[in-house]
Short mmCIF file of C-alpha atoms and ligand atoms in Angstrom, two decimals:
data_model
loop_
_atom_site.label_atom_id
_atom_site.label_comp_id
_atom_site.label_asym_id
_atom_site.label_seq_id
_atom_site.Cartn_x
_atom_site.Cartn_y
_atom_site.Cartn_z
CA MET J 1 19.45 -12.72 -1.58
CA ASP J 2 20.50 -9.24 -0.50
CA LYS J 3 20.58 -7.74 2.96
CA LEU J 4 20.84 -4.19 4.27
CA VAL J 5 23.66 -3.27 6.60
CA ILE J 6 23.05 -0.23 8.80
CA GLU J 7 25.41 1.52 11.21
CA GLY J 8 23.11 3.30 13.61
CA GLY J 9 23.41 6.67 15.29
CA ARG J 10 23.29 9.17 12.43
CA ARG J 11 20.87 12.08 12.43
CA LEU J 12 18.91 12.32 9.16
CA GLU J 13 19.06 15.67 7.45
CA GLY J 14 18.09 16.99 4.03
CA VAL J 15 15.38 16.54 1.44
CA VAL J 16 13.70 13.32 0.36
CA GLU J 17 11.39 13.12 -2.63
CA ILE J 18 8.35 10.87 -2.32
CA GLY J 19 7.27 8.70 -5.25
CA GLY J 20 3.78 7.82 -6.43
CA ALA J 21 1.57 5.64 -4.25
CA LYS J 22 2.11 1.91 -4.81
CA ASN J 23 -1.39 1.08 -3.58
CA ALA J 24 -2.98 3.53 -6.01
CA SER J 25 -0.76 2.53 -8.95
CA LEU J 26 -1.66 -1.17 -8.77
CA PRO J 27 -5.47 -0.86 -9.21
CA ILE J 28 -5.04 2.04 -11.66
CA LEU J 29 -2.78 -0.08 -13.89
CA ALA J 30 -5.29 -2.94 -13.64
CA ALA J 31 -8.10 -0.53 -14.55
CA THR J 32 -6.45 0.21 -17.92
CA VAL J 33 -7.82 -3.12 -19.21
CA LEU J 34 -11.39 -1.77 -18.88
CA SER J 35 -10.84 0.07 -22.17
CA ARG J 36 -9.69 -0.90 -25.65
CA ASP J 37 -7.70 2.34 -25.89
CA ALA J 38 -4.26 3.10 -24.53
CA SER J 39 -3.72 4.90 -21.20
CA VAL J 40 -0.68 6.68 -19.84
CA ILE J 41 0.00 6.64 -16.11
CA ARG J 42 2.69 8.85 -14.58
CA ASN J 43 4.27 9.11 -11.14
CA VAL J 44 4.23 5.32 -10.84
CA PRO J 45 6.83 4.19 -8.27
CA GLN J 46 9.64 1.92 -9.47
CA VAL J 47 9.01 -0.91 -7.04
CA ALA J 48 8.81 -4.67 -7.48
CA ASP J 49 5.00 -4.84 -7.09
CA VAL J 50 4.63 -2.47 -10.05
CA PHE J 51 7.05 -4.59 -12.12
CA THR J 52 4.94 -7.65 -11.26
CA LEU J 53 1.77 -5.88 -12.30
CA VAL J 54 3.36 -4.84 -15.60
CA ARG J 55 4.38 -8.49 -16.15
CA ILE J 56 0.76 -9.52 -15.60
CA LEU J 57 -0.49 -6.94 -18.12
CA LYS J 58 2.00 -8.27 -20.69
CA PHE J 59 1.04 -11.87 -19.92
CA LEU J 60 -2.59 -10.96 -20.59
CA GLY J 61 -1.58 -9.61 -24.01
CA ALA J 62 -1.35 -5.86 -23.42
CA LYS J 63 1.47 -3.84 -24.97
CA VAL J 64 3.26 -1.98 -22.19
CA ARG J 65 5.94 0.70 -22.43
CA HIS J 66 7.45 1.25 -19.01
CA GLU J 67 10.04 4.00 -18.67
CA LYS J 68 10.95 5.25 -15.21
CA ASP J 69 7.76 6.55 -13.59
CA ARG J 70 5.69 6.43 -16.81
CA VAL J 71 3.68 3.41 -17.88
CA GLU J 72 1.80 3.31 -21.17
CA VAL J 73 -0.65 0.44 -21.53
CA ASP J 74 -2.28 -0.55 -24.82
CA PRO J 75 -4.75 -3.27 -23.85
CA ARG J 76 -6.06 -4.09 -27.36
CA GLY J 77 -4.23 -7.41 -27.57
CA ILE J 78 -5.86 -8.92 -24.46
CA SER J 79 -8.10 -11.85 -25.33
CA GLU J 80 -7.91 -14.42 -22.51
CA PRO J 81 -8.97 -13.05 -19.08
CA VAL J 82 -7.03 -15.67 -17.12
CA LEU J 83 -4.44 -15.06 -14.37
CA PRO J 84 -2.54 -18.17 -13.32
CA TYR J 85 -1.18 -18.86 -9.83
CA LYS J 86 2.48 -18.42 -10.76
CA LEU J 87 1.77 -14.77 -11.61
CA VAL J 88 -0.40 -13.80 -8.65
CA SER J 89 1.34 -15.79 -5.91
CA THR J 90 3.95 -13.09 -5.21
CA MET J 91 1.48 -10.25 -5.01
CA ARG J 92 -1.95 -10.28 -3.42
CA GLY J 93 -2.75 -6.96 -5.08
CA SER J 94 -3.25 -8.82 -8.38
CA ILE J 95 -6.79 -9.66 -7.20
CA CYS J 96 -7.68 -6.17 -8.44
CA PHE J 97 -7.77 -7.60 -11.99
CA LEU J 98 -10.93 -9.58 -11.14
CA GLY J 99 -13.39 -6.69 -11.50
CA PRO J 100 -11.95 -5.10 -14.66
CA LEU J 101 -11.43 -8.38 -16.55
CA LEU J 102 -14.96 -9.55 -15.71
CA ALA J 103 -16.49 -6.22 -16.74
CA ARG J 104 -14.64 -6.04 -20.04
CA PHE J 105 -14.78 -9.73 -21.12
CA GLY J 106 -17.88 -11.06 -19.35
CA ARG J 107 -15.73 -13.63 -17.59
CA ALA J 108 -12.53 -13.87 -15.58
CA ARG J 109 -10.49 -16.68 -14.09
CA VAL J 110 -8.11 -15.36 -11.45
CA SER J 111 -6.07 -17.50 -9.10
CA PHE J 112 -7.21 -17.21 -5.48
CA PRO J 113 -4.54 -15.07 -3.78
CA GLY J 114 -4.39 -17.02 -0.51
CA GLY J 115 -3.14 -15.82 2.86
CA CYS J 116 0.08 -14.08 3.67
CA ILE J 117 2.28 -13.34 6.61
CA ILE J 118 0.13 -10.47 7.91
CA GLY J 119 -2.96 -12.69 8.26
CA PRO J 120 -5.52 -14.73 6.34
CA ARG J 121 -6.66 -11.96 3.91
CA PRO J 122 -9.94 -13.40 2.59
CA ILE J 123 -11.74 -12.09 -0.53
CA ASP J 124 -15.33 -12.85 0.48
CA LEU J 125 -16.30 -9.17 0.20
CA HIS J 126 -14.89 -8.91 -3.35
CA ILE J 127 -16.99 -11.92 -4.31
CA LYS J 128 -20.09 -10.60 -2.55
CA GLY J 129 -19.65 -7.33 -4.46
CA ILE J 130 -19.39 -8.77 -7.94
CA ARG J 131 -22.23 -11.22 -7.20
CA ALA J 132 -24.38 -8.19 -6.35
CA LEU J 133 -23.66 -7.01 -9.91
CA GLY J 134 -25.09 -10.24 -11.29
CA ALA J 135 -21.91 -12.31 -11.72
CA ASP J 136 -21.98 -16.02 -11.24
CA VAL J 137 -18.91 -16.82 -9.09
CA THR J 138 -17.46 -20.25 -8.35
CA LEU J 139 -14.21 -21.51 -6.89
CA ASP J 140 -12.51 -24.02 -9.12
CA HIS J 141 -9.21 -25.70 -8.19
CA GLY J 142 -7.80 -22.59 -6.54
CA TYR J 143 -9.26 -20.16 -9.08
CA VAL J 144 -12.04 -17.62 -8.70
CA VAL J 145 -14.17 -18.01 -11.80
CA ALA J 146 -16.62 -15.18 -12.45
CA GLU J 147 -19.06 -14.94 -15.34
CA ALA J 148 -21.78 -12.52 -16.43
CA GLU J 149 -22.80 -11.74 -19.97
CA ARG J 150 -23.26 -8.12 -18.97
CA LEU J 151 -23.03 -7.01 -15.38
CA ARG J 152 -26.01 -5.05 -14.06
CA GLY J 153 -25.99 -2.36 -11.41
CA GLY J 154 -26.73 -3.41 -7.85
CA ARG J 155 -26.49 -2.43 -4.23
CA VAL J 156 -23.78 -3.84 -2.01
CA TYR J 157 -22.63 -3.31 1.57
CA LEU J 158 -18.86 -3.87 1.75
CA GLY J 159 -18.34 -4.05 5.52
CA GLY J 160 -16.65 -7.00 7.19
CA ALA J 161 -15.40 -7.77 10.68
CA PHE J 162 -12.47 -5.36 10.19
CA GLY J 163 -14.25 -2.54 8.40
CA SER J 164 -14.42 -1.95 4.66
CA THR J 165 -12.07 -3.36 2.07
CA VAL J 166 -9.75 -1.22 -0.05
CA LEU J 167 -9.18 -3.53 -3.02
CA GLY J 168 -12.71 -4.95 -2.68
CA THR J 169 -14.10 -1.43 -3.14
CA ALA J 170 -11.71 -0.96 -6.07
CA ASN J 171 -12.86 -4.21 -7.70
CA VAL J 172 -16.59 -3.53 -7.35
CA MET J 173 -16.23 0.11 -8.45
CA MET J 174 -14.24 -0.92 -11.54
CA ALA J 175 -16.73 -3.67 -12.42
CA ALA J 176 -19.68 -1.29 -11.95
CA THR J 177 -18.31 1.26 -14.45
CA LEU J 178 -19.33 -0.99 -17.36
CA ALA J 179 -22.45 -2.55 -15.75
CA LYS J 180 -25.93 -1.78 -17.04
CA GLY J 181 -27.57 0.68 -14.63
CA LYS J 182 -26.72 2.15 -11.26
CA THR J 183 -24.62 0.66 -8.46
CA LEU J 184 -24.52 1.77 -4.86
CA ILE J 185 -21.51 0.68 -2.79
CA GLU J 186 -22.19 1.17 0.90
CA ASN J 187 -19.44 1.12 3.52
CA ALA J 188 -17.00 1.75 0.68
CA ALA J 189 -13.35 2.30 1.58
CA CYS J 190 -12.51 6.03 1.83
CA GLU J 191 -8.72 5.63 1.37
CA PRO J 192 -7.08 8.27 -0.87
CA GLU J 193 -5.84 5.45 -3.13
CA VAL J 194 -9.47 4.46 -3.87
CA VAL J 195 -10.27 8.12 -4.59
CA ASP J 196 -7.30 8.31 -6.98
CA LEU J 197 -8.48 5.18 -8.79
CA GLY J 198 -11.97 6.70 -9.02
CA ASN J 199 -10.56 9.90 -10.49
CA PHE J 200 -8.68 7.89 -13.12
CA LEU J 201 -11.87 5.96 -13.98
CA LYS J 202 -13.74 9.26 -14.35
CA LYS J 203 -11.07 10.43 -16.81
CA MET J 204 -11.75 7.21 -18.76
CA GLY J 205 -15.40 8.25 -18.94
CA ALA J 206 -16.87 6.49 -15.89
CA ARG J 207 -19.73 8.11 -13.99
CA ILE J 208 -18.88 7.97 -10.30
CA GLU J 209 -20.06 10.05 -7.34
CA GLY J 210 -19.24 9.98 -3.65
CA LEU J 211 -15.52 9.19 -3.89
CA GLY J 212 -13.86 9.52 -0.47
CA SER J 213 -17.17 8.85 1.30
CA PRO J 214 -18.64 5.50 2.44
CA SER J 215 -21.36 5.68 -0.26
CA ILE J 216 -20.06 5.43 -3.81
CA ARG J 217 -22.56 5.63 -6.65
CA VAL J 218 -21.64 4.42 -10.12
CA GLU J 219 -23.74 4.70 -13.23
CA GLY J 220 -22.56 2.19 -15.80
CA VAL J 221 -21.56 3.28 -19.30
CA LYS J 222 -21.22 1.19 -22.50
CA ARG J 223 -17.52 1.78 -22.99
CA LEU J 224 -14.57 3.56 -21.45
CA GLY J 225 -11.72 5.29 -23.27
CA GLY J 226 -8.04 5.53 -22.44
CA ALA J 227 -6.84 8.34 -20.15
CA HIS J 228 -3.76 10.15 -18.85
CA HIS J 229 -3.25 10.27 -15.11
CA SER J 230 -0.61 11.13 -12.52
CA VAL J 231 -0.72 9.02 -9.35
CA ILE J 232 -0.97 10.68 -5.89
CA PRO J 233 2.10 10.64 -3.60
CA ASP J 234 2.73 7.57 -1.46
CA ARG J 235 1.55 8.60 2.02
CA ILE J 236 3.04 5.44 3.57
CA GLU J 237 6.49 6.10 2.12
CA ALA J 238 6.21 9.73 3.30
CA GLY J 239 5.07 8.65 6.77
CA THR J 240 8.02 6.28 7.04
CA TYR J 241 10.53 9.13 6.41
CA MET J 242 8.62 11.44 8.76
CA ILE J 243 8.94 8.89 11.55
CA ALA J 244 12.62 8.35 10.66
CA SER J 245 13.32 12.07 10.94
CA THR J 246 11.66 12.31 14.35
CA MET J 247 13.36 9.16 15.67
CA THR J 248 16.83 10.32 14.70
CA SER J 249 16.25 13.88 16.00
CA GLY J 250 16.73 14.88 12.39
CA ASP J 251 15.59 17.67 10.10
CA VAL J 252 14.10 16.14 6.98
CA THR J 253 11.99 17.85 4.36
CA VAL J 254 9.64 15.40 2.71
CA LYS J 255 8.99 16.66 -0.79
CA ASN J 256 5.86 15.93 -2.84
CA MET J 257 3.59 15.19 0.09
CA ARG J 258 0.27 16.43 1.44
CA LEU J 259 -0.27 16.36 5.22
CA ASP J 260 -4.04 15.98 4.76
CA LEU J 261 -3.42 12.44 3.46
CA LEU J 262 -1.90 11.49 6.82
CA SER J 263 -3.86 13.44 9.45
CA ALA J 264 -4.00 10.60 12.00
CA MET J 265 -0.25 10.01 11.86
CA VAL J 266 0.53 13.72 11.94
CA ASP J 267 -1.64 14.01 15.05
CA LYS J 268 0.12 11.16 16.86
CA LEU J 269 3.65 12.11 15.78
CA GLY J 270 2.93 15.68 16.90
CA GLU J 271 1.64 14.44 20.27
CA ALA J 272 4.86 12.47 20.67
CA GLY J 273 6.99 15.55 20.03
CA ALA J 274 7.47 16.06 16.29
CA LEU J 275 7.22 19.48 14.73
CA MET J 276 5.83 19.41 11.20
CA THR J 277 5.49 22.39 8.91
CA GLU J 278 3.97 22.29 5.43
CA LYS J 279 5.03 24.60 2.64
CA ASN J 280 4.62 24.37 -1.14
CA GLY J 281 3.91 20.65 -1.25
CA SER J 282 6.71 19.76 1.19
CA VAL J 283 6.68 18.91 4.88
CA ARG J 284 9.61 19.70 7.14
CA VAL J 285 9.87 17.34 10.12
CA ARG J 286 11.92 18.09 13.22
CA ARG J 287 11.69 17.40 16.93
CA ARG J 288 10.37 19.80 19.52
CA ARG J 289 12.69 20.58 22.43
CA GLY J 290 12.50 18.18 25.36
CA PRO J 291 11.98 14.45 25.55
CA LEU J 292 9.66 12.53 23.23
CA LYS J 293 6.39 11.43 24.85
CA PRO J 294 4.74 8.01 24.71
CA VAL J 295 1.49 7.74 22.71
CA SER J 296 -1.39 5.33 22.15
CA VAL J 297 -2.28 4.46 18.59
CA THR J 298 -5.11 2.38 17.10
CA THR J 299 -5.03 1.46 13.43
CA LEU J 300 -8.32 2.05 11.65
CA PRO J 301 -9.63 2.49 8.11
CA TYR J 302 -8.97 5.94 6.59
CA PRO J 303 -8.94 8.62 7.96
CA GLY J 304 -7.74 6.63 10.99
CA PHE J 305 -4.13 5.66 11.61
CA PRO J 306 -3.02 3.43 8.69
CA THR J 307 -2.14 -0.19 9.40
CA ASP J 308 0.66 0.21 6.84
CA LEU J 309 2.47 2.55 9.28
CA GLN J 310 1.84 0.47 12.40
CA ALA J 311 5.16 -1.38 12.37
CA GLN J 312 7.18 1.80 11.70
CA MET J 313 5.33 3.61 14.53
CA MET J 314 6.16 0.71 16.82
CA ALA J 315 9.87 1.05 16.01
CA PHE J 316 9.53 4.71 16.97
CA MET J 317 7.80 3.87 20.27
CA CYS J 318 10.70 1.58 21.16
CA VAL J 319 12.94 4.62 21.71
CA VAL J 320 10.38 6.88 23.42
CA PRO J 321 10.76 6.64 27.21
CA GLY J 322 7.54 5.45 28.91
CA ILE J 323 4.73 3.08 27.94
CA SER J 324 3.17 3.34 24.50
CA VAL J 325 0.33 1.14 23.24
CA ILE J 326 -0.47 0.20 19.68
CA THR J 327 -3.71 -1.63 18.80
CA GLU J 328 -4.15 -3.26 15.39
CA LYS J 329 -7.76 -3.25 14.20
CA ILE J 330 -7.25 -4.10 10.53
CA TYR J 331 -4.94 -7.13 10.62
CA PRO J 332 -4.94 -8.51 14.20
CA GLU J 333 -1.98 -10.78 13.33
CA ARG J 334 0.24 -8.09 11.84
CA PHE J 335 2.85 -8.24 14.60
CA ILE J 336 5.71 -10.33 13.21
CA HIS J 337 8.11 -7.43 13.76
CA ILE J 338 7.74 -7.64 17.56
CA SER J 339 10.11 -10.55 18.07
CA GLU J 340 12.71 -8.97 15.80
CA LEU J 341 12.48 -5.56 17.51
CA ASN J 342 12.86 -7.34 20.86
CA ARG J 343 16.05 -8.97 19.53
CA MET J 344 17.36 -5.42 19.19
CA GLY J 345 16.65 -4.74 22.85
CA ALA J 346 13.08 -3.39 22.62
CA GLY J 347 10.60 -4.14 25.38
CA ILE J 348 7.36 -5.12 23.62
CA ILE J 349 4.70 -7.54 24.80
CA LEU J 350 1.62 -8.57 22.91
CA GLU J 351 -1.78 -8.59 24.65
CA GLY J 352 -4.38 -9.76 22.13
CA PRO J 353 -4.49 -7.19 19.31
CA SER J 354 -2.47 -4.66 21.36
CA ALA J 355 1.28 -4.30 21.68
CA ILE J 356 2.54 -2.68 24.86
CA VAL J 357 5.86 -0.98 24.26
CA SER J 358 8.15 -0.02 27.14
CA GLY J 359 10.37 2.57 25.53
CA ARG J 360 14.13 2.30 26.05
CA LYS J 361 16.84 4.89 25.71
CA LYS J 362 18.79 2.66 23.32
CA LEU J 363 18.35 -0.23 20.94
CA SER J 364 21.30 -2.41 20.03
CA GLY J 365 22.08 -3.43 16.46
CA ALA J 366 21.52 -7.08 15.56
CA PRO J 367 20.91 -9.37 12.58
CA VAL J 368 17.15 -9.35 11.97
CA MET J 369 14.71 -10.48 9.35
CA ALA J 370 11.10 -9.78 8.51
CA SER J 371 8.68 -11.44 6.18
CA ASP J 372 6.60 -8.45 5.20
CA LEU J 373 7.17 -5.08 3.59
CA ARG J 374 6.21 -2.73 6.43
CA ALA J 375 7.77 -4.90 9.14
CA SER J 376 11.06 -4.72 7.21
CA ALA J 377 10.76 -0.93 7.08
CA ALA J 378 10.30 -0.88 10.86
CA LEU J 379 13.53 -2.86 11.31
CA VAL J 380 15.41 -0.40 9.11
CA LEU J 381 14.11 2.50 11.25
CA ALA J 382 15.19 0.67 14.39
CA GLY J 383 18.61 0.07 12.82
CA LEU J 384 19.02 3.82 12.14
CA VAL J 385 18.93 4.59 15.88
CA ALA J 386 20.44 1.38 17.27
CA GLU J 387 23.96 1.25 18.63
CA GLY J 388 26.29 -0.56 16.24
CA ARG J 389 25.49 -2.68 13.23
CA THR J 390 22.08 -3.99 12.16
CA GLU J 391 21.63 -6.40 9.28
CA VAL J 392 18.16 -6.65 7.78
CA SER J 393 17.87 -9.69 5.55
CA ARG J 394 15.25 -10.55 2.89
CA VAL J 395 15.46 -7.13 1.29
CA TYR J 396 13.09 -8.22 -1.47
CA HIS J 397 10.22 -7.34 0.86
CA LEU J 398 11.38 -3.72 0.94
CA ASP J 399 11.91 -3.75 -2.83
CA ARG J 400 8.19 -4.51 -3.23
CA GLY J 401 7.13 -1.12 -1.92
CA TYR J 402 9.97 1.32 -1.21
CA GLU J 403 11.60 2.99 -4.19
CA ASN J 404 15.37 3.34 -3.80
CA LEU J 405 15.21 3.17 0.00
CA VAL J 406 18.98 2.84 0.39
CA GLY J 407 19.75 5.76 -1.94
CA LYS J 408 17.18 8.03 -0.30
CA LEU J 409 18.40 7.23 3.24
CA ARG J 410 22.05 7.68 2.25
CA ASN J 411 21.20 11.10 0.79
CA LEU J 412 19.83 12.00 4.21
CA GLY J 413 23.11 10.96 5.85
CA ALA J 414 22.31 7.42 7.00
CA ARG J 415 25.06 4.83 6.97
CA ILE J 416 23.30 2.08 5.09
CA LYS J 417 24.34 -0.24 2.27
CA ARG J 418 23.05 -3.21 0.37
CA GLU J 419 25.14 -6.40 0.36
CA LYS J 420 24.83 -9.94 -0.90
CA GLU J 421 24.05 -12.40 1.89
N1 EPU I 1 -11.20 -8.43 4.46
C1 EPU I 1 -12.21 -9.35 4.57
N2 EPU I 1 -12.79 -9.79 3.41
C2 EPU I 1 -12.43 -9.34 2.18
C3 EPU I 1 -11.41 -8.39 2.09
C4 EPU I 1 -10.81 -7.95 3.26
O1 EPU I 1 -12.57 -9.78 5.65
O2 EPU I 1 -13.02 -9.78 1.17
C5 EPU I 1 -10.55 -7.95 5.69
C6 EPU I 1 -9.03 -8.16 5.68
O3 EPU I 1 -8.69 -9.46 6.11
C7 EPU I 1 -8.57 -7.08 6.61
C8 EPU I 1 -9.53 -5.93 6.32
O4 EPU I 1 -10.69 -6.55 5.73
O5 EPU I 1 -8.76 -7.48 7.94
C9 EPU I 1 -8.99 -4.88 5.36
O6 EPU I 1 -8.44 -5.48 4.20
P1 EPU I 1 -8.46 -4.76 2.78
O7 EPU I 1 -9.28 -5.58 1.84
O8 EPU I 1 -8.84 -3.34 2.95
O9 EPU I 1 -6.95 -4.88 2.34
P2 EPU I 1 -6.44 -4.97 0.85
O10 EPU I 1 -7.32 -4.15 0.00
O11 EPU I 1 -6.22 -6.39 0.46
C10 EPU I 1 -4.89 -2.86 0.87
C11 EPU I 1 -3.42 -2.58 0.74
C12 EPU I 1 -2.70 -3.06 1.98
C13 EPU I 1 -3.30 -2.35 3.20
C14 EPU I 1 -4.81 -2.59 3.26
C15 EPU I 1 -5.51 -1.85 4.37
C16 EPU I 1 -3.02 -2.74 -1.64
C17 EPU I 1 -2.35 -3.43 -2.77
N3 EPU I 1 -2.88 -3.26 -0.44
O12 EPU I 1 -5.02 -4.28 0.97
O13 EPU I 1 -1.34 -2.65 1.83
O14 EPU I 1 -2.70 -2.82 4.37
O15 EPU I 1 -5.41 -2.19 2.01
O16 EPU I 1 -5.32 -0.48 4.26
O17 EPU I 1 -3.65 -1.71 -1.84
C18 EPU I 1 1.00 -2.73 2.12
O18 EPU I 1 1.10 -1.84 1.26
O19 EPU I 1 1.96 -3.09 2.85
C19 EPU I 1 -0.30 -3.40 2.32
C20 EPU I 1 -0.43 -4.57 2.94
#
């Protein structure tokens, strides 16, 4: 297993190019199986979750050509819509095959994804959604088994205790594209990744209206064709570098990014003292003069502050003098980074779903470990500003969602390297 070794204290400076969005690429690649024709997807990030998804497509029988950021999927060879546990256990995102396989084959058998370190992560809303389209769904020895000779349009409300569901909306929308008649998804997720998936489906011939709003209307068609698509930039990767620039008092230009995808974070980072200017698809991030200011942040569904930047924002708060508060409304248990940040000298206490952060002038480097992608990113950010050496182990979490993190940070002047443990 590899670890990252960081010598803190360097200001980040230069240009970093953002890859395609992981969380748009996964459902878009899964959506290719809705057609019998080949699709070509570009700007796909080279991260472990994408490699896993490509492995799943090949396991199903699709022909896949994967070169750098381009993935060509020919799904003609798929005949058995079954996804076993060994394939889905490493990546919860594989649940997004349920809707497309069911719609295309009239049945699907997909291993139940189970919980993970950021909380229980149920799929009741996915199941409610495909049942509303007429599917018969049972749970059988750890598998979700869904059947419907032909799905029919329906009306479904996708709200749960923590708001809508991103992949649940993706699943129901994909299933509805081939259903007979009209579907209305209420309280649909408005995340840009869902919009990007919808735009890809429209290129395949799907009839969808209301993307980006809580009411998505789909009129089913008999068949979909293949399509060419370029994935939107990864707003979470971009947000991570924007926070890193501000934390290190740096001057980083984040290339291939749109600020409108991250309004809530831009608002909070600006309030804390960052200066962000957008020009020709790039965002330059510096610090205003004077000390950084503490802020209060609540994670919410889009366009609210993304839960996937909560941990990184907390690392930032650790070095902002004063009291900052961060409240997690999507995954109330997504706080495993707190104990590790405290090992580096942070002052964070947890009060229910809120973390109260007493900012310090300095963090001190330490060996740390996290068991989730974004928590690991937060520890890297903390390491960049900590005094001395930080070792972040279990790098495979970062490999799941950050393309070439070490190379990109080194280009910006960070002292960071990857070593065998
Ligand atoms: N929920 C339910 N029932 C369901 C589905 C979800 O109660 O059937 C709850 C969840 O437990 C959670 C909330 O609803 O409290 C939102 O979960 P959601 O379904 O929206 O999450 P997801 O679709 O499984 C995607 C991203 C996550 C990201 C969330 C929220 C992918 C592959 N994953 O997950 O990304 O945190 O949306 O924005 O798109 C990450 O990239 O690090 C990551 C975890």
